[in-house]
XYZ file of C-alpha atoms in Angstrom:
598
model
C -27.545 -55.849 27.976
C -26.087 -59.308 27.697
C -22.413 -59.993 29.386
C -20.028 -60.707 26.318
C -18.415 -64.236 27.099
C -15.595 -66.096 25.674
C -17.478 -69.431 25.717
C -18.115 -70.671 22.486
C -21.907 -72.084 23.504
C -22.582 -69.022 25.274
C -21.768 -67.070 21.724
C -23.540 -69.313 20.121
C -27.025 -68.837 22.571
C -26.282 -65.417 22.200
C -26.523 -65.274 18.470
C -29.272 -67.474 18.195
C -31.405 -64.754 19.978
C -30.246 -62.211 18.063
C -31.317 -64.516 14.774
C -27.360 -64.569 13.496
C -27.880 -67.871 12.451
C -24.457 -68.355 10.479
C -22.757 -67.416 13.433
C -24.421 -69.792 15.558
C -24.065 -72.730 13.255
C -20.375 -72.317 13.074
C -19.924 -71.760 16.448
C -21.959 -74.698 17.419
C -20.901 -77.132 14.466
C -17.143 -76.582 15.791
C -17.833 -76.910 19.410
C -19.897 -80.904 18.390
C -16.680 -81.921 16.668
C -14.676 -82.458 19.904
C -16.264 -85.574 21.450
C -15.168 -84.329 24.651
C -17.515 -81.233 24.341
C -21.221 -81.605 25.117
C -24.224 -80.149 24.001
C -27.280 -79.846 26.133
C -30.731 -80.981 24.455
C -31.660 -77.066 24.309
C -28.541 -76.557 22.672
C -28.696 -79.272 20.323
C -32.391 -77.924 19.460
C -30.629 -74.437 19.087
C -27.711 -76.505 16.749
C -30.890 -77.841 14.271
C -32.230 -74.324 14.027
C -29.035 -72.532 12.794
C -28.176 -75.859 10.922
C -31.733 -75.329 8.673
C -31.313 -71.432 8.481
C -27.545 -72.054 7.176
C -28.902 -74.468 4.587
C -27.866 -77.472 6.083
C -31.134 -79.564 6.510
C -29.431 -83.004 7.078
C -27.239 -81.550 10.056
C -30.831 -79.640 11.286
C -32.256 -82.855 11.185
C -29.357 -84.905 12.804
C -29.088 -82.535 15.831
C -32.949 -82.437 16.590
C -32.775 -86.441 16.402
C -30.056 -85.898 19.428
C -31.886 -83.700 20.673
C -35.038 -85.360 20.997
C -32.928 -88.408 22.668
C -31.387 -85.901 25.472
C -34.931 -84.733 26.067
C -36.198 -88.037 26.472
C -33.539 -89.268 28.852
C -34.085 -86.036 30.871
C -37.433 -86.829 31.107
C -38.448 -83.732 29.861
C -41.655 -84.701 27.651
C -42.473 -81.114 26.635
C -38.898 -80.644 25.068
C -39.749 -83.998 23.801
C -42.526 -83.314 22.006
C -41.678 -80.376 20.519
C -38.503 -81.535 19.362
C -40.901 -84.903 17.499
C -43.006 -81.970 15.941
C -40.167 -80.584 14.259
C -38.971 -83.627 12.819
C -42.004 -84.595 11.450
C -42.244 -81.203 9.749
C -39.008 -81.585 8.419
C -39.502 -85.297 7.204
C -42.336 -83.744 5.798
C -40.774 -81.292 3.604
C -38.109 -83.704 2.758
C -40.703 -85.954 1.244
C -40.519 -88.697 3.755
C -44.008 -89.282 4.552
C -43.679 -92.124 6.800
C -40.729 -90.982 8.889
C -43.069 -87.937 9.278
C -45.787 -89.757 10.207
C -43.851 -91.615 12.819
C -42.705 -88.534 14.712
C -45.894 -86.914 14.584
C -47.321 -89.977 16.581
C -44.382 -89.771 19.147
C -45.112 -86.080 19.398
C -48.987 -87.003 20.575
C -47.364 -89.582 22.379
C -45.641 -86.937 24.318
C -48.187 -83.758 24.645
C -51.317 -85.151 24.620
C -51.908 -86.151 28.104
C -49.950 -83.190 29.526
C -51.629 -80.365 31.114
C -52.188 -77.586 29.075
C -48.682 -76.199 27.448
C -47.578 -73.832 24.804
C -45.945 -77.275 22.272
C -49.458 -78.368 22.587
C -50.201 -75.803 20.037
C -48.250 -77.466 17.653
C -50.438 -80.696 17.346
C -53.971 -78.325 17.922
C -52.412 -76.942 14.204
C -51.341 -80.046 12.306
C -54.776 -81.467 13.484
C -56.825 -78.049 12.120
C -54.665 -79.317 8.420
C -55.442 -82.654 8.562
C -59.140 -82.034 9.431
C -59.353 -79.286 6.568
C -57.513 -81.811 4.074
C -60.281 -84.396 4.459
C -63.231 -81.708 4.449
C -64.157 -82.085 8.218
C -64.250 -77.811 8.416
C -65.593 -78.354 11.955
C -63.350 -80.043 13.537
C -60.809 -77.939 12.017
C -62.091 -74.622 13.068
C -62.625 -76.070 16.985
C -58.690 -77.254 16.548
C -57.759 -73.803 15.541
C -60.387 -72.504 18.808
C -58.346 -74.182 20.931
C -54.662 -73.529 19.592
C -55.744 -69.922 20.144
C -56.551 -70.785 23.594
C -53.268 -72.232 24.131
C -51.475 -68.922 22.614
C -53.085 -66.487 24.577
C -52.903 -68.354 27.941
C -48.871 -68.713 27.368
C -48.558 -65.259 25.865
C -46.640 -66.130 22.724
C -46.615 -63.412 19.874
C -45.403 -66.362 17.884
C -48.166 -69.051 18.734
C -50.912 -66.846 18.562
C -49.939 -65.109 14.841
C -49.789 -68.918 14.117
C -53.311 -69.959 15.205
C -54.320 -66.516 13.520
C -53.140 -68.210 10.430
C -54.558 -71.561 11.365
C -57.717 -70.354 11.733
C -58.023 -68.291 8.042
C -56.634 -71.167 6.504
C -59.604 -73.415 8.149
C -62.214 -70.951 7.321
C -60.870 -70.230 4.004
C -61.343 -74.008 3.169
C -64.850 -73.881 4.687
C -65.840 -71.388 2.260
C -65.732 -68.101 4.438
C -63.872 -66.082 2.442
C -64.578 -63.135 4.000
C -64.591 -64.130 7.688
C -60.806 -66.335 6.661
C -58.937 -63.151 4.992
C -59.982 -61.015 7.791
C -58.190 -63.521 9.951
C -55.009 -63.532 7.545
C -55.078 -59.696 7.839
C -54.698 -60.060 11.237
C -51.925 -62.696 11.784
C -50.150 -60.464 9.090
C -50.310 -57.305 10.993
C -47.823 -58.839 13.615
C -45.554 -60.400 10.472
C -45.363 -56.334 9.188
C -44.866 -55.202 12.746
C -41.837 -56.944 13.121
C -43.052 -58.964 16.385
C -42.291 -62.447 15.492
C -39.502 -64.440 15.085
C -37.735 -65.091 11.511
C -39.208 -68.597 11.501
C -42.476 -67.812 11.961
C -42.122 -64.283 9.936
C -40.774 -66.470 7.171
C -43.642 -69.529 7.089
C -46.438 -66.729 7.760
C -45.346 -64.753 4.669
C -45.049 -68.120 2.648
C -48.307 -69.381 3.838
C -50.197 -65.660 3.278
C -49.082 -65.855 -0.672
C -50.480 -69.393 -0.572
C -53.785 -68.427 0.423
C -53.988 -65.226 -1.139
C -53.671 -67.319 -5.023
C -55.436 -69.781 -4.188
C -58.607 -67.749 -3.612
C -58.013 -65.276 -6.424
C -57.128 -62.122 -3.800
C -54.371 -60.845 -6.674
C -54.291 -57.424 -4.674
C -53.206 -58.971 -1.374
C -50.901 -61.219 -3.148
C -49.046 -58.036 -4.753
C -48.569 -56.411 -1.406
C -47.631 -59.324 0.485
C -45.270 -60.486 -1.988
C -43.599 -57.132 -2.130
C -42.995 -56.975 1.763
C -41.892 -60.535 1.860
C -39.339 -60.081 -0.369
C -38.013 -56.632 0.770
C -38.520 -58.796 4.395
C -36.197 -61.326 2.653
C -33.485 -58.825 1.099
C -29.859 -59.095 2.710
C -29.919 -57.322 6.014
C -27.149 -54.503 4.705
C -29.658 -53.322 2.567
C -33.467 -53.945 4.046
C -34.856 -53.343 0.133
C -36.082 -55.234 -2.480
C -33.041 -57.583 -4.507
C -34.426 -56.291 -7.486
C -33.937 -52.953 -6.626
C -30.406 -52.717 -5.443
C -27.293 -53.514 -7.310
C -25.816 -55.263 -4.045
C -28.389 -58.074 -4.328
C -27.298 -58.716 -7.755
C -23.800 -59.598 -6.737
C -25.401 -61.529 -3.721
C -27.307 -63.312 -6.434
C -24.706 -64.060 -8.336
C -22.068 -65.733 -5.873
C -25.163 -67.274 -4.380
C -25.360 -68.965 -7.953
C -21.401 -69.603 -7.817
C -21.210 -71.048 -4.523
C -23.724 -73.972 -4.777
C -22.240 -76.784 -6.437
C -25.948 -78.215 -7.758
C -28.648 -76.439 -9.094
C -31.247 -76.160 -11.347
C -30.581 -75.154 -14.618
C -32.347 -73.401 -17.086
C -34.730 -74.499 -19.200
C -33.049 -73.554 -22.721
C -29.477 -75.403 -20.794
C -31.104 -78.347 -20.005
C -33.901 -78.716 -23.278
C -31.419 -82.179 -24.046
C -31.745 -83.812 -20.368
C -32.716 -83.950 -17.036
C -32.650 -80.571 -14.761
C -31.065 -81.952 -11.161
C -32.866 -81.163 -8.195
C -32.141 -77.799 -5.907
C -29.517 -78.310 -3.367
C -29.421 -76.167 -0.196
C -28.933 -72.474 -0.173
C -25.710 -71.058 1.160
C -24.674 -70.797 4.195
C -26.053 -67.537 6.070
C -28.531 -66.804 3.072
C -32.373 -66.468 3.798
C -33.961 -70.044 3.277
C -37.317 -68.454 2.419
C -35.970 -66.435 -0.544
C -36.137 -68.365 -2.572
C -39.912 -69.638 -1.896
C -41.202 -65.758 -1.651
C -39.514 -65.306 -5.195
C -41.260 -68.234 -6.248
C -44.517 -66.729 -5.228
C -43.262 -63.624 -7.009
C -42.918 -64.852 -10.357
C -46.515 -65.761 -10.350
C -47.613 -62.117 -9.360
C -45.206 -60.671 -12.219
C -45.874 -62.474 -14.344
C -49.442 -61.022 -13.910
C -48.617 -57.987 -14.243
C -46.759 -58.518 -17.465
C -43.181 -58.254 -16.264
C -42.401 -61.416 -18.037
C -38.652 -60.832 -18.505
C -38.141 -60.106 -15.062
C -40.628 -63.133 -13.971
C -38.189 -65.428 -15.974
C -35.434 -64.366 -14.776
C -36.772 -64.273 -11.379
C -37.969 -67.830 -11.952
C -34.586 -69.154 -12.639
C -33.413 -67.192 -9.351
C -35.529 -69.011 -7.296
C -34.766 -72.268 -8.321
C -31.137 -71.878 -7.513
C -32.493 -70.347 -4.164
C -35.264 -73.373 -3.146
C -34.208 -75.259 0.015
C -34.387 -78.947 -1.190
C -37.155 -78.945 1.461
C -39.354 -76.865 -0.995
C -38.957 -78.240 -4.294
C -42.701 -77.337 -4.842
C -41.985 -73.544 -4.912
C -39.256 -74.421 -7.774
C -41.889 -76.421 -9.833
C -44.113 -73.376 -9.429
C -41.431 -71.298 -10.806
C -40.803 -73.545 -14.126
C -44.363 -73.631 -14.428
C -44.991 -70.293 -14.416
C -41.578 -69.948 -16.634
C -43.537 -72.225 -19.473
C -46.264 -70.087 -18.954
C -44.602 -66.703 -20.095
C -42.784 -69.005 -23.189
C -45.165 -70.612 -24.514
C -46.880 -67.077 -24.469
C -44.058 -65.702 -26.369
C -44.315 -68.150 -29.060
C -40.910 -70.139 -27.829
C -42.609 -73.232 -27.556
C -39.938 -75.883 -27.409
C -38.484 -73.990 -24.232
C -41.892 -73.796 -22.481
C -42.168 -77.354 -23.031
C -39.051 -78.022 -21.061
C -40.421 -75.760 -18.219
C -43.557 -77.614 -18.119
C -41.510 -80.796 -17.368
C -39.120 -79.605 -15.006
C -42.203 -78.627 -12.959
C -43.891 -82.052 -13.597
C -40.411 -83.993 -12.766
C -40.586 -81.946 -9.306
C -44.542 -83.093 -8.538
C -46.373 -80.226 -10.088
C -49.123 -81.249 -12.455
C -48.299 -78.507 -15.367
C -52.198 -77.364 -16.293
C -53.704 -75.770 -17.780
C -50.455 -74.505 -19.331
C -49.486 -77.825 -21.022
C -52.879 -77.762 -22.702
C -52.824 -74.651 -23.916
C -49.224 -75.327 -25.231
C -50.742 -78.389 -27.099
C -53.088 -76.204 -28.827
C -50.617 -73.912 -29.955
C -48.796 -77.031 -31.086
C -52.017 -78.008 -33.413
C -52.423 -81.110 -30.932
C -55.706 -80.648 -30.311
C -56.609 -83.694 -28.899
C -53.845 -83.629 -26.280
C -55.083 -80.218 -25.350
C -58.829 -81.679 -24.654
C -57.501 -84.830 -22.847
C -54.876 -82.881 -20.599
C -57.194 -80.287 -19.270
C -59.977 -82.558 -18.770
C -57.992 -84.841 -16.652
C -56.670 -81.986 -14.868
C -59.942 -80.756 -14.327
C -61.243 -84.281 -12.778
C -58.068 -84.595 -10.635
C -58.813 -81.101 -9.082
C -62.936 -81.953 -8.230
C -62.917 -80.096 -4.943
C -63.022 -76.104 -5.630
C -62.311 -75.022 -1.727
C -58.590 -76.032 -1.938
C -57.470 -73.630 -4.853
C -60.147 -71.703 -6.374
C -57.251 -70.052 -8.515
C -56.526 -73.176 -9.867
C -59.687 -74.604 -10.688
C -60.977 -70.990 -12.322
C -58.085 -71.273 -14.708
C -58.419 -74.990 -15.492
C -62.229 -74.147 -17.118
C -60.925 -70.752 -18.486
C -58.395 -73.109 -20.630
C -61.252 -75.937 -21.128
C -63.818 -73.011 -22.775
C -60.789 -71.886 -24.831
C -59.778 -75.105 -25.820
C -63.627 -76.508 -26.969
C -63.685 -73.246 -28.470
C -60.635 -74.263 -30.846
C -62.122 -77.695 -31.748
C -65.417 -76.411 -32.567
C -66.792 -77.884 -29.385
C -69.433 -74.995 -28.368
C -71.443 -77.156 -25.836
C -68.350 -78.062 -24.042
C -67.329 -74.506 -24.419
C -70.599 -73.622 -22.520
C -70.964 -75.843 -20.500
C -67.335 -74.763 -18.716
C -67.704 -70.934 -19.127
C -70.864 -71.740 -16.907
C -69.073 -73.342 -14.614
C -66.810 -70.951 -14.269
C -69.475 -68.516 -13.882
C -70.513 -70.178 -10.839
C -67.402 -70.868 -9.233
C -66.974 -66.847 -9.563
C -70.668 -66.016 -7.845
C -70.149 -68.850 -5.325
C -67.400 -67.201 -4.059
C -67.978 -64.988 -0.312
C -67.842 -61.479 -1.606
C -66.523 -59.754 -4.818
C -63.138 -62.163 -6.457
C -62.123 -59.692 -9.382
C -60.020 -62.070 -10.975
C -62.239 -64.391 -10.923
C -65.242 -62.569 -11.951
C -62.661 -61.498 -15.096
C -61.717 -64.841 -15.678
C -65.650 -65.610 -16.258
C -66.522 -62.678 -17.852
C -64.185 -63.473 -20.357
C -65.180 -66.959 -20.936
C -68.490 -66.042 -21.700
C -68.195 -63.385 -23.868
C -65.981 -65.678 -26.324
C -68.993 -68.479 -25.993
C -71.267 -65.813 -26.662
C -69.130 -64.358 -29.719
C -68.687 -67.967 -30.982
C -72.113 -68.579 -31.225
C -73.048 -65.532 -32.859
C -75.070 -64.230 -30.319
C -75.944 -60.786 -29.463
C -74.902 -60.785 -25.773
C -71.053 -60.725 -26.310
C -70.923 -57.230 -25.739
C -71.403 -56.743 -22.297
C -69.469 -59.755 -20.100
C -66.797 -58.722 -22.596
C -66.504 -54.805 -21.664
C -66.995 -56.416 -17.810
C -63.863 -58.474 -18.638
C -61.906 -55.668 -19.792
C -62.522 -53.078 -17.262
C -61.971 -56.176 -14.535
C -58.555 -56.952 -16.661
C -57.776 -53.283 -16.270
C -57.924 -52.473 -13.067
C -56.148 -55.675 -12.003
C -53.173 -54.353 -14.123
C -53.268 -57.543 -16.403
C -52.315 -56.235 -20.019
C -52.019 -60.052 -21.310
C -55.661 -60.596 -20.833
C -56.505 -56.891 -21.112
C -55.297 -57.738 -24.806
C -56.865 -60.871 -25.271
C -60.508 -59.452 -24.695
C -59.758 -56.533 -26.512
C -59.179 -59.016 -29.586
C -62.590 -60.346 -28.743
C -64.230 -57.085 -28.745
C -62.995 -55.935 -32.488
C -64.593 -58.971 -33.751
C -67.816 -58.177 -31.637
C -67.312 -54.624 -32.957
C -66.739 -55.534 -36.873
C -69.764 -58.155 -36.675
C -71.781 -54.780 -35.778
C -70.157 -52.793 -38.413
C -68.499 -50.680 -36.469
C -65.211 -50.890 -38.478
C -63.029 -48.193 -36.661
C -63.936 -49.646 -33.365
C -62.144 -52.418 -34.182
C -59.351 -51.246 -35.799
C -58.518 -49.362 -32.280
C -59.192 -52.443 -30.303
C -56.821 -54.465 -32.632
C -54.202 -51.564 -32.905
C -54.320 -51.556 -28.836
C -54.048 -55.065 -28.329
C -51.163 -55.536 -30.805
C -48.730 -52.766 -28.981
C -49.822 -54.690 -26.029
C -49.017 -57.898 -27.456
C -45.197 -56.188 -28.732
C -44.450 -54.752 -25.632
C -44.711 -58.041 -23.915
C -43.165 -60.090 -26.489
C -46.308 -62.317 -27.412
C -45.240 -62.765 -30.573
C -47.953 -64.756 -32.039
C -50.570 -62.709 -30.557
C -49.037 -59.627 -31.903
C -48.425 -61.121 -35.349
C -52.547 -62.218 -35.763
C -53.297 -58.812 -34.548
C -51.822 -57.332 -37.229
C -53.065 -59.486 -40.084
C -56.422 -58.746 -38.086
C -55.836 -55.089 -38.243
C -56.594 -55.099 -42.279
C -58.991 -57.440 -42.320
C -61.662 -56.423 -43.402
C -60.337 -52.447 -44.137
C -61.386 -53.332 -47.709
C -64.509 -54.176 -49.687
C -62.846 -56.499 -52.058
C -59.590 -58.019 -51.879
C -56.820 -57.790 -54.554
C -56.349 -61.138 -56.695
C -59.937 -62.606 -55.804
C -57.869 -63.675 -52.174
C -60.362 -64.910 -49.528
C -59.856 -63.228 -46.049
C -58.718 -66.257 -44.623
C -55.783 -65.743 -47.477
C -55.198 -62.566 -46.852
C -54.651 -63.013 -43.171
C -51.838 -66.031 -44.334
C -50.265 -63.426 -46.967
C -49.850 -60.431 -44.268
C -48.391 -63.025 -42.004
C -45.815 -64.433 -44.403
C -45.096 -60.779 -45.373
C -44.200 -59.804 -42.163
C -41.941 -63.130 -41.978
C -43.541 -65.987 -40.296
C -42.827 -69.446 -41.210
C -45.949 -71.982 -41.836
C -44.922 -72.972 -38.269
C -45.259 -69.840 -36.956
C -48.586 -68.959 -39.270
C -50.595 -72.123 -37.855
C -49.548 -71.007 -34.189
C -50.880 -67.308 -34.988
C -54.265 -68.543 -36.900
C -54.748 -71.729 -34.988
C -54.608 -74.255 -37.311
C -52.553 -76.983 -39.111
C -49.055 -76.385 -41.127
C -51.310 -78.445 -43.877
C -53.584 -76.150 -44.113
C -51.561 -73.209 -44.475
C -49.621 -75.013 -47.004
C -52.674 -75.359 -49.012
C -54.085 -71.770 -48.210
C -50.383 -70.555 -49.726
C -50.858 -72.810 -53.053
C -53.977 -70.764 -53.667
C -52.174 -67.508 -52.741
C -49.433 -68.269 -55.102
C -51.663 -69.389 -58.051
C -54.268 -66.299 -57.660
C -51.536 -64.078 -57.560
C -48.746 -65.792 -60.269
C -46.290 -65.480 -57.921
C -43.710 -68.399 -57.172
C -41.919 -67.403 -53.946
C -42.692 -66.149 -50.426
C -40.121 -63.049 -51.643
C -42.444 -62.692 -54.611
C -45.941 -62.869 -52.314
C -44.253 -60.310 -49.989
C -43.944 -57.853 -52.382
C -47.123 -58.269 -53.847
C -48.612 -57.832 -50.359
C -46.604 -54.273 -49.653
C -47.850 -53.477 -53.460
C -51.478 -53.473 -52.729
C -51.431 -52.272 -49.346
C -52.113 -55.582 -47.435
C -49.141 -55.013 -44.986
């Protein structure tokens, strides 16, 4: 048991280990204001570490500048060099690429020619990145050989989870999926045992939902992002924010107490969101990048009020380090809008995300399209698709940038270039090492819609593959979409009641989540064809516009539903309104309850 001491350093060293990292900043931070009061370079490293968990990153990176200075006029090279790797991490994250790339040399400067030591670890990682990053897998993988070396000949629960994780990553990029997740799985086991430290706890879990989206593992990503944010929770409760009204209130003053944050995307449609400021002081600073990672999985899973409200959490909780978890959150916030049919805030979201350096596609695309600017749609995910060439560094990614081109040449009438990227897609999804569900979904979809497009008989089957793959991922939204596919595979057959229980399916689906124009052309789809001949010589095409204005939609909301331009259902209504003799939408409505179209 440690000896309780009235010295406020000692306190301060004391909390530290314990991980009370409030406690040690304050203690600390008052101790450095009297200039008659030194620190030592270990405490000044300990000062930067509480400074960055208390949400102070300039005062982190102030104190490990001093520190690195004490080190260096110790003579102490190792203290040194570890103290230049952490600055260049943090210049890093603050977007400061050459101040990073300045302490990263000092921190060779200092390790390399050292006899073998635990900070050498450090560099053996950043070099199995930078090797990965330029495609050299081997040189990566021998980087991550010897940072496991290192660990295990200093002992360090903490070094060698973090070569674990080196080494999945490197593997993962050289294709190995199997061989790289295996390796995850076992850095991870440590994170869940509770054997690291909250630093390395906190990047493992960040880096594990990285890697687990990026290659298309949704089932690891659900169970990792569940224990790292139950691992994130305040420690009076050790559950889930979500699940306990305490975190609410947390949430809430959390919200109240920082004076600049992002706002919302319906607050801000009229200007410029400002940039995340620092969390709290004594808050988790990974909280808000695990709830980041969250909104991606619920949104998934079809929680999509809780994934926008979670997204607008997160962005008040991203350290300004980390503004690329907040542009995943507004990204992933347009994605459930513009799904809901509220277009106008989904564009908003897609900007906030591209003002904070995320390239918003495929969901700006597909937002185009629903917009009736097709041509936008075509030229955004095409250049999105050239800019991401290299499949290895986010599989995820790249499968849904050709599952948006298909749809997309599908909507212009361009079937080759419809083909031509459900095939790709195809491939990406049996290149990958062993079975990808999503992804195999993701293709099966694609070409079952080229297939149905093109009016040929092999539909059928990659479309039942995509639904049972949608299903047992527990992803209604696309569940839904193929099932739309399917009734149209189903009525081309003849099979009338087939299809009328896909489309009745679909549409409580599409209700339940709030896809509002997906629900609404399910329904007009539901009576499609239910009848021989239509009333009033209408054309099908008329009769979908008519059930659609019956149940309310504007010609806006009509052209989203149908996929095509407010012209054209202007004219399609002329003809509704002369073949019935009707003058108003009130007087079409009625017509349409009248003869059973609604």
């Amino acid at each position: 048991m440690s000896v309780p001491t009235t010295d406020p350093v000692g306190r301060a060293r004391d909390a530290a280990a314990r991980e009370s990292w409030a406690e040690a900043y304050q203690l600390l931070h008052a101790h450095d204001r009297h200039p008659s009061r030194g620190l030592t370079a270990d405490d000044l490293s300990v000062l930067a570490d509480a400074a960055w968990w208390s949400g102070h990153v300039d005062e982190s990176v102030t104190a490990r500048l001093r520190a690195h200075a004490a080190y260096l006029a110790a003579d102490d090279h190792r203290g040194a060099g570890l103290a230049s790797w952490w600055l260049y991490y943090e210049y890093a994250g603050l977007g400061r690429p050459a101040a990073a790339a300045g302490w990263l040399h000092r921190a060779r400067h200092h390790l390399e020619d050292l006899p073998d030591c635990p900070e050498q670890c450090f560099l053996e990682m950043t070099a199995a990145e930078e090797a990965s990053a330029r495609g050299d897998h081997g040189t990566a993988l021998a980087a991550t050989r010897r940072m496991t070396a290192l660990a295990l000949a200093c002992g360090s629960p903490d070094l060698l989870a973090l070569s674990r994780q080196a080494g999945s990553r490197a593997l993962l990029a050289a294709g190995r999926r199997t061989e790289g997740l295996a390796l995850l799985d076992d850095a991870m086991c440590a994170v869940s045992a509770g054997e690291l430290s909250g630093m390395v706890t906190g990047r493992l879990y960040c880096l594990a939902l990285t890697r687990c989206m990026e290659t298309a593992d949704f089932a690891r990503a659900v169970e990792w992002t569940n224990a790292a944010m139950e691992w994130c929770a305040p420690p009076w409760t050790g559950r889930p924010p979500d699940k306990d009204p305490t975190a609410t209130a947390t949430a809430t003053a959390t919200a109240t107490a920082t004076a600049t944050m992002i706002t919302t995307s319906e607050e801000s449609a009229a200007g410029t969101a400002p940039l995340p400021m620092t969390v709290p002081s004594g808050e988790n600073p990974f909280r808000g990048v695990c709830r980041a990672h969250r909104v991606e999985v619920l949104d998934l899973l079809g929680a999509w009020a809780l994934a926008e409200a979670e997204a607008r959490q997160a962005c008040r909780e991203v350290p300004v380090d980390c503004l690329e978890s907040a542009a995943a959150a507004y990204y992933a916030a347009g994605d459930v809008q513009r799904r809901q049919g509220r277009l106008e805030a989904a564009a908003v979201s897609y900007g906030h995300a591209h003002e904070l350096g995320r390239i918003p596609q495929p969901g700006l695309a597909l937002l185009r399209l629903a917009q009736g600017r097709t041509a936008a749609a075509v030229a955004g995910v095409d250049l999105a698709l050239a800019c991401r060439s290299d499949p290895d560094h986010d599989v995820l990614g790249r499968a849904r940038l050709l599952a948006a081109r298909t749809e997309v040449a599908l909507a212009v009438r361009d079937l080759p270039g419809s083909a031509r990227a459900a095939a790709d897609l195809d491939a990406l999804a049996g290149a990958a090492d062993g079975d990808v569900p999503l992804l195999r979904a993701l293709a099966d979809t694609a070409l079952g819609s080229v297939a149905l497009a093109e009016k040929r008989p092999g539909a059928l089957l990659p479309l039942r593959r995509a639904l049972a793959g949608w299903l047992e991922l527990r992803v209604p939204y696309e569940a839904a979409r193929v099932r739309m596919l399917l009734a149209a595979v189903c009525r081309d057959a003849g099979d009338e009641e087939a299809a009328r229980l896909e489309l009745g399916t679909a549409r409580a689906v599409f209700e339940r989540l709030g896809a509002v124009p997906d629900a609404r052309r399910a329904a007009a789809l539901v009576g499609g064809r239910s009848r021989r001949r239509l009333p009033g010589g209408l054309t099908a095409r008329e009769a979908e516009v008519l059930r659609l204005v019956a149940s309310g939609g504007t010609d806006k909301d009509i052209a989203r539903a149908l996929v095509i331009g407010e012209h054209t259902v202007t004219r399609h209504l002329n003809h509704v309104f002369a073949k019935l003799g009707v003058g108003s939408r009130a007087s079409a409505t009625a017509y349409a309850y009248a003869h059973g179209l609604v």
